[in-house]
PDB file of C-alpha atoms in Angstrom:
ATOM      1  CA  MET A1164     -19.272 -12.120   7.959  1.00 63.00           C
ATOM      2  CA  GLU A1165     -17.209  -9.133   9.105  1.00 75.00           C
ATOM      3  CA  GLN A1166     -14.230 -11.372   9.849  1.00 75.00           C
ATOM      4  CA  ASN A1167     -14.454 -12.838   6.379  1.00 91.00           C
ATOM      5  CA  LEU A1168     -14.467  -9.315   4.865  1.00 93.00           C
ATOM      6  CA  LYS A1169     -11.436  -8.374   6.908  1.00 94.00           C
ATOM      7  CA  LYS A1170      -9.631 -11.524   5.609  1.00 95.00           C
ATOM      8  CA  GLN A1171     -10.549 -10.595   2.027  1.00 96.00           C
ATOM      9  CA  LEU A1172      -9.219  -7.046   2.606  1.00 96.00           C
ATOM     10  CA  TYR A1173      -6.006  -8.400   4.130  1.00 96.00           C
ATOM     11  CA  ASP A1174      -5.528 -10.805   1.227  1.00 97.00           C
ATOM     12  CA  PHE A1175      -6.194  -7.907  -1.254  1.00 97.00           C
ATOM     13  CA  CYS A1176      -3.479  -5.836   0.389  1.00 97.00           C
ATOM     14  CA  LYS A1177      -1.130  -8.888   0.531  1.00 97.00           C
ATOM     15  CA  ASN A1178      -1.550  -9.561  -3.155  1.00 97.00           C
ATOM     16  CA  PHE A1179      -1.039  -5.880  -3.925  1.00 97.00           C
ATOM     17  CA  ALA A1180       2.243  -5.820  -2.055  1.00 97.00           C
ATOM     18  CA  ASP A1181       3.504  -9.161  -3.449  1.00 97.00           C
ATOM     19  CA  ASN A1182       2.649  -8.198  -6.995  1.00 97.00           C
ATOM     20  CA  ARG A1183       4.399  -4.867  -6.594  1.00 97.00           C
ATOM     21  CA  ILE A1184       7.536  -6.609  -5.218  1.00 97.00           C
ATOM     22  CA  SER A1185       7.500  -9.055  -8.103  1.00 97.00           C
ATOM     23  CA  ARG A1186       7.096  -6.370 -10.743  1.00 97.00           C
ATOM     24  CA  ILE A1187       9.923  -4.278  -9.352  1.00 97.00           C
ATOM     25  CA  ARG A1188      12.258  -7.299  -9.080  1.00 97.00           C
ATOM     26  CA  LEU A1189      11.533  -8.102 -12.771  1.00 96.00           C
ATOM     27  CA  ASN A1190      12.360  -4.457 -13.669  1.00 93.00           C
ATOM     28  CA  ILE A1191      15.622  -4.654 -11.734  1.00 94.00           C
ATOM     29  CA  ALA A1192      16.594  -7.872 -13.473  1.00 93.00           C
ATOM     30  CA  ASP A1193      15.855  -6.248 -16.803  1.00 91.00           C
ATOM     31  CA  PHE A1194      17.911  -3.162 -16.044  1.00 88.00           C
ATOM     32  CA  LYS A1195      20.848  -5.330 -14.833  1.00 88.00           C
ATOM     33  CA  GLU A1196      20.659  -7.457 -18.002  1.00 87.00           C
ATOM     34  CA  SER A1197      20.653  -4.251 -20.126  1.00 84.00           C
ATOM     35  CA  LEU A1198      23.608  -2.915 -18.185  1.00 81.00           C
ATOM     36  CA  ASP A1199      25.519  -6.174 -18.663  1.00 79.00           C
ATOM     37  CA  SER A1200      24.707  -6.415 -22.360  1.00 77.00           C
ATOM     38  CA  GLU A1201      25.566  -2.846 -23.094  1.00 66.00           C
ATOM     39  CA  THR A1202      28.842  -2.976 -25.005  1.00 53.00           C
ATOM     40  CA  LYS A1203      31.298  -0.343 -25.985  1.00 48.00           C
ATOM     41  CA  SER A1204      30.125   1.267 -29.112  1.00 50.00           C
ATOM     42  CA  SER A1205      31.670   3.822 -31.428  1.00 43.00           C
ATOM     43  CA  ALA A1206      29.096   6.270 -30.148  1.00 55.00           C
ATOM     44  CA  GLY A1207      31.198   7.079 -27.009  1.00 60.00           C
ATOM     45  CA  ASP A1208      29.213   9.700 -25.129  1.00 64.00           C
ATOM     46  CA  LYS A1209      25.893   8.235 -26.249  1.00 65.00           C
ATOM     47  CA  HIS A1210      26.927   4.879 -24.831  1.00 66.00           C
ATOM     48  CA  GLU A1211      27.917   6.460 -21.466  1.00 76.00           C
ATOM     49  CA  THR A1212      24.700   8.357 -21.305  1.00 81.00           C
ATOM     50  CA  GLY A1213      22.693   5.161 -21.890  1.00 80.00           C
ATOM     51  CA  ARG A1214      24.641   3.369 -19.123  1.00 82.00           C
ATOM     52  CA  ALA A1215      24.072   6.280 -16.774  1.00 86.00           C
ATOM     53  CA  MET A1216      20.312   6.333 -17.502  1.00 88.00           C
ATOM     54  CA  LEU A1217      20.078   2.559 -16.906  1.00 87.00           C
ATOM     55  CA  GLN A1218      22.025   2.970 -13.594  1.00 89.00           C
ATOM     56  CA  LEU A1219      19.694   5.711 -12.486  1.00 92.00           C
ATOM     57  CA  GLU A1220      16.644   3.543 -13.274  1.00 91.00           C
ATOM     58  CA  LEU A1221      18.241   0.647 -11.441  1.00 92.00           C
ATOM     59  CA  GLU A1222      18.788   2.823  -8.333  1.00 94.00           C
ATOM     60  CA  LYS A1223      15.216   4.161  -8.475  1.00 95.00           C
ATOM     61  CA  SER A1224      13.887   0.596  -8.728  1.00 95.00           C
ATOM     62  CA  GLY A1225      16.020  -0.305  -5.702  1.00 94.00           C
ATOM     63  CA  VAL A1226      14.317   2.448  -3.637  1.00 96.00           C
ATOM     64  CA  GLN A1227      10.887   1.345  -4.891  1.00 96.00           C
ATOM     65  CA  LEU A1228      11.673  -2.297  -3.888  1.00 96.00           C
ATOM     66  CA  ALA A1229      12.717  -1.185  -0.397  1.00 96.00           C
ATOM     67  CA  GLU A1230       9.365   0.676  -0.001  1.00 95.00           C
ATOM     68  CA  ALA A1231       7.364  -2.328  -1.332  1.00 95.00           C
ATOM     69  CA  VAL A1232       9.190  -4.689   1.101  1.00 96.00           C
ATOM     70  CA  LYS A1233       8.475  -2.260   3.932  1.00 95.00           C
ATOM     71  CA  MET A1234       4.734  -2.419   2.940  1.00 94.00           C
ATOM     72  CA  ALA A1235       4.837  -6.195   3.172  1.00 95.00           C
ATOM     73  CA  LYS A1236       6.488  -6.003   6.582  1.00 95.00           C
ATOM     74  CA  VAL A1237       3.674  -3.662   7.853  1.00 93.00           C
ATOM     75  CA  LEU A1238       1.199  -6.237   6.677  1.00 94.00           C
ATOM     76  CA  ASP A1239       3.011  -8.973   8.642  1.00 93.00           C
ATOM     77  CA  MET A1240       2.221  -6.852  11.823  1.00 91.00           C
ATOM     78  CA  VAL A1241      -1.491  -6.609  10.938  1.00 92.00           C
ATOM     79  CA  ASN A1242      -3.748  -8.805  13.064  1.00 90.00           C
ATOM     80  CA  ILE A1243      -7.263  -8.897  11.617  1.00 92.00           C
ATOM     81  CA  LYS A1244      -8.636 -10.922  14.552  1.00 89.00           C
ATOM     82  CA  THR A1245      -8.121  -8.142  17.126  1.00 80.00           C
ATOM     83  CA  LYS A1246     -11.136  -6.628  18.638  1.00 82.00           C
ATOM     84  CA  THR A1247     -10.620  -3.113  19.863  1.00 88.00           C
ATOM     85  CA  ASN A1248     -12.454   0.098  20.686  1.00 93.00           C
ATOM     86  CA  PHE A1249      -9.820   2.265  19.077  1.00 96.00           C
ATOM     87  CA  VAL A1250      -8.832   2.406  15.415  1.00 96.00           C
ATOM     88  CA  GLY A1251      -5.477   0.657  14.706  1.00 95.00           C
ATOM     89  CA  LEU A1252      -3.760  -1.522  12.156  1.00 95.00           C
ATOM     90  CA  GLY A1253      -6.002  -4.301  10.834  1.00 95.00           C
ATOM     91  CA  ASN A1254      -9.237  -2.505  11.670  1.00 95.00           C
ATOM     92  CA  LEU A1255     -12.119  -2.053   9.262  1.00 96.00           C
ATOM     93  CA  VAL A1256     -13.515   1.398   9.935  1.00 97.00           C
ATOM     94  CA  LYS A1257     -16.997   2.230   8.780  1.00 97.00           C
ATOM     95  CA  THR A1258     -17.825   5.923   8.655  1.00 98.00           C
ATOM     96  CA  ASN A1259     -20.715   8.005   7.406  1.00 97.00           C
ATOM     97  CA  LYS A1260     -18.722   8.824   4.240  1.00 96.00           C
ATOM     98  CA  ALA A1261     -16.724   5.714   3.340  1.00 97.00           C
ATOM     99  CA  ASN A1262     -15.248   2.469   4.656  1.00 98.00           C
ATOM    100  CA  TYR A1263     -11.485   2.158   5.415  1.00 98.00           C
ATOM    101  CA  PHE A1264      -9.193  -0.801   6.168  1.00 97.00           C
ATOM    102  CA  LEU A1265      -5.999   0.276   7.966  1.00 96.00           C
ATOM    103  CA  GLY A1266      -3.060  -1.713   6.601  1.00 96.00           C
ATOM    104  CA  ILE A1267      -1.228  -0.451   3.532  1.00 97.00           C
ATOM    105  CA  SER A1268      -2.179   1.910   0.742  1.00 96.00           C
ATOM    106  CA  ALA A1269      -3.497  -0.549  -1.842  1.00 97.00           C
ATOM    107  CA  GLY A1270      -6.390   1.383  -3.340  1.00 97.00           C
ATOM    108  CA  GLU A1271     -10.035   0.580  -3.373  1.00 98.00           C
ATOM    109  CA  TYR A1272     -11.443  -2.929  -2.722  1.00 97.00           C
ATOM    110  CA  LYS A1273     -14.857  -3.658  -4.189  1.00 96.00           C
ATOM    111  CA  ALA A1274     -16.837  -6.871  -3.782  1.00 90.00           C
ATOM    112  CA  ASP A1275     -20.431  -7.827  -3.097  1.00 85.00           C
ATOM    113  CA  GLY A1276     -21.599  -4.233  -3.383  1.00 90.00           C
ATOM    114  CA  ILE A1277     -19.118  -3.120  -0.684  1.00 92.00           C
ATOM    115  CA  SER A1278     -16.403  -0.554  -1.264  1.00 97.00           C
ATOM    116  CA  VAL A1279     -13.489  -0.212   1.139  1.00 98.00           C
ATOM    117  CA  TYR A1280     -10.418   1.991   0.849  1.00 98.00           C
ATOM    118  CA  CYS A1281      -7.240   0.175   1.881  1.00 98.00           C
ATOM    119  CA  ILE A1282      -5.064   2.857   3.483  1.00 98.00           C
ATOM    120  CA  SER A1283      -1.822   3.181   5.499  1.00 96.00           C
ATOM    121  CA  SER A1284      -1.854   4.671   8.940  1.00 94.00           C
ATOM    122  CA  GLU A1285       0.682   7.166   7.406  1.00 94.00           C
ATOM    123  CA  THR A1286      -1.855   8.607   4.941  1.00 96.00           C
ATOM    124  CA  PRO A1287      -3.667  11.787   5.900  1.00 97.00           C
ATOM    125  CA  MET A1288      -6.953   9.905   6.470  1.00 97.00           C
ATOM    126  CA  GLY A1289      -5.126   7.102   8.335  1.00 97.00           C
ATOM    127  CA  LYS A1290      -3.511   9.629  10.660  1.00 97.00           C
ATOM    128  CA  LEU A1291      -6.913  11.182  11.377  1.00 97.00           C
ATOM    129  CA  LEU A1292      -8.606   7.886  12.083  1.00 97.00           C
ATOM    130  CA  PHE A1293      -5.783   6.166  14.016  1.00 97.00           C
ATOM    131  CA  GLY A1294      -6.442   5.972  17.737  1.00 97.00           C
ATOM    132  CA  LYS A1295     -10.055   7.281  17.485  1.00 97.00           C
ATOM    133  CA  GLU A1296     -13.031   5.480  18.894  1.00 97.00           C
ATOM    134  CA  LYS A1297     -16.560   4.813  17.686  1.00 96.00           C
ATOM    135  CA  GLY A1298     -18.571   7.998  17.549  1.00 97.00           C
ATOM    136  CA  ALA A1299     -15.548  10.189  17.081  1.00 97.00           C
ATOM    137  CA  ILE A1300     -15.802  12.924  14.464  1.00 97.00           C
ATOM    138  CA  VAL A1301     -12.788  13.866  12.274  1.00 97.00           C
ATOM    139  CA  THR A1302     -12.585  16.676   9.734  1.00 96.00           C
ATOM    140  CA  PHE A1303     -11.017  15.934   6.381  1.00 95.00           C
ATOM    141  CA  ASN A1304     -11.081  18.506   3.573  1.00 93.00           C
ATOM    142  CA  THR A1305     -13.881  20.455   5.404  1.00 94.00           C
ATOM    143  CA  ASN A1306     -15.948  17.263   5.593  1.00 94.00           C
ATOM    144  CA  GLU A1307     -17.030  15.988   8.985  1.00 97.00           C
ATOM    145  CA  ILE A1308     -16.594  12.189   9.170  1.00 97.00           C
ATOM    146  CA  THR A1309     -18.211  10.185  11.912  1.00 97.00           C
ATOM    147  CA  ILE A1310     -16.787   6.777  12.936  1.00 98.00           C
ATOM    148  CA  ASN A1311     -19.799   4.571  13.013  1.00 97.00           C
ATOM    149  CA  GLU A1312     -18.123   1.162  13.597  1.00 96.00           C
ATOM    150  CA  ILE A1313     -14.673  -0.308  14.252  1.00 96.00           C
ATOM    151  CA  LEU A1314     -14.306  -3.988  13.367  1.00 94.00           C
TER     152      LEU A1314
END
């Protein structure tokens, strides 16, 4: 049961990363097409401003793509079958406040009445939980959070 949930969480994160990469690649293709089809017009400065704006968007999308690819690479390192006493990548962490899956920041996963936050080990909560063991208490925004289970 727990292994199945971890697989669902991993797949949720994988789909999140894959969809993000696809969306960004489509945006990049659109920006490149717009840049290529931009022709010299009599507007002069307006034309150059438009090209500059498209170039900036293209560069921004390139940075976003690199970040999304990095997310996917982090997921490639996640092993959901590992049993450990300390919180690490691929662990489902049940606390007295919420449930967390350490992989990538992909938002909240909800299914079968269960809610799990998919977070990166680089997030504030991920940094607090990482390396802790069952029974450990961490403080986040003045809330004491107890780790009840590490799966």
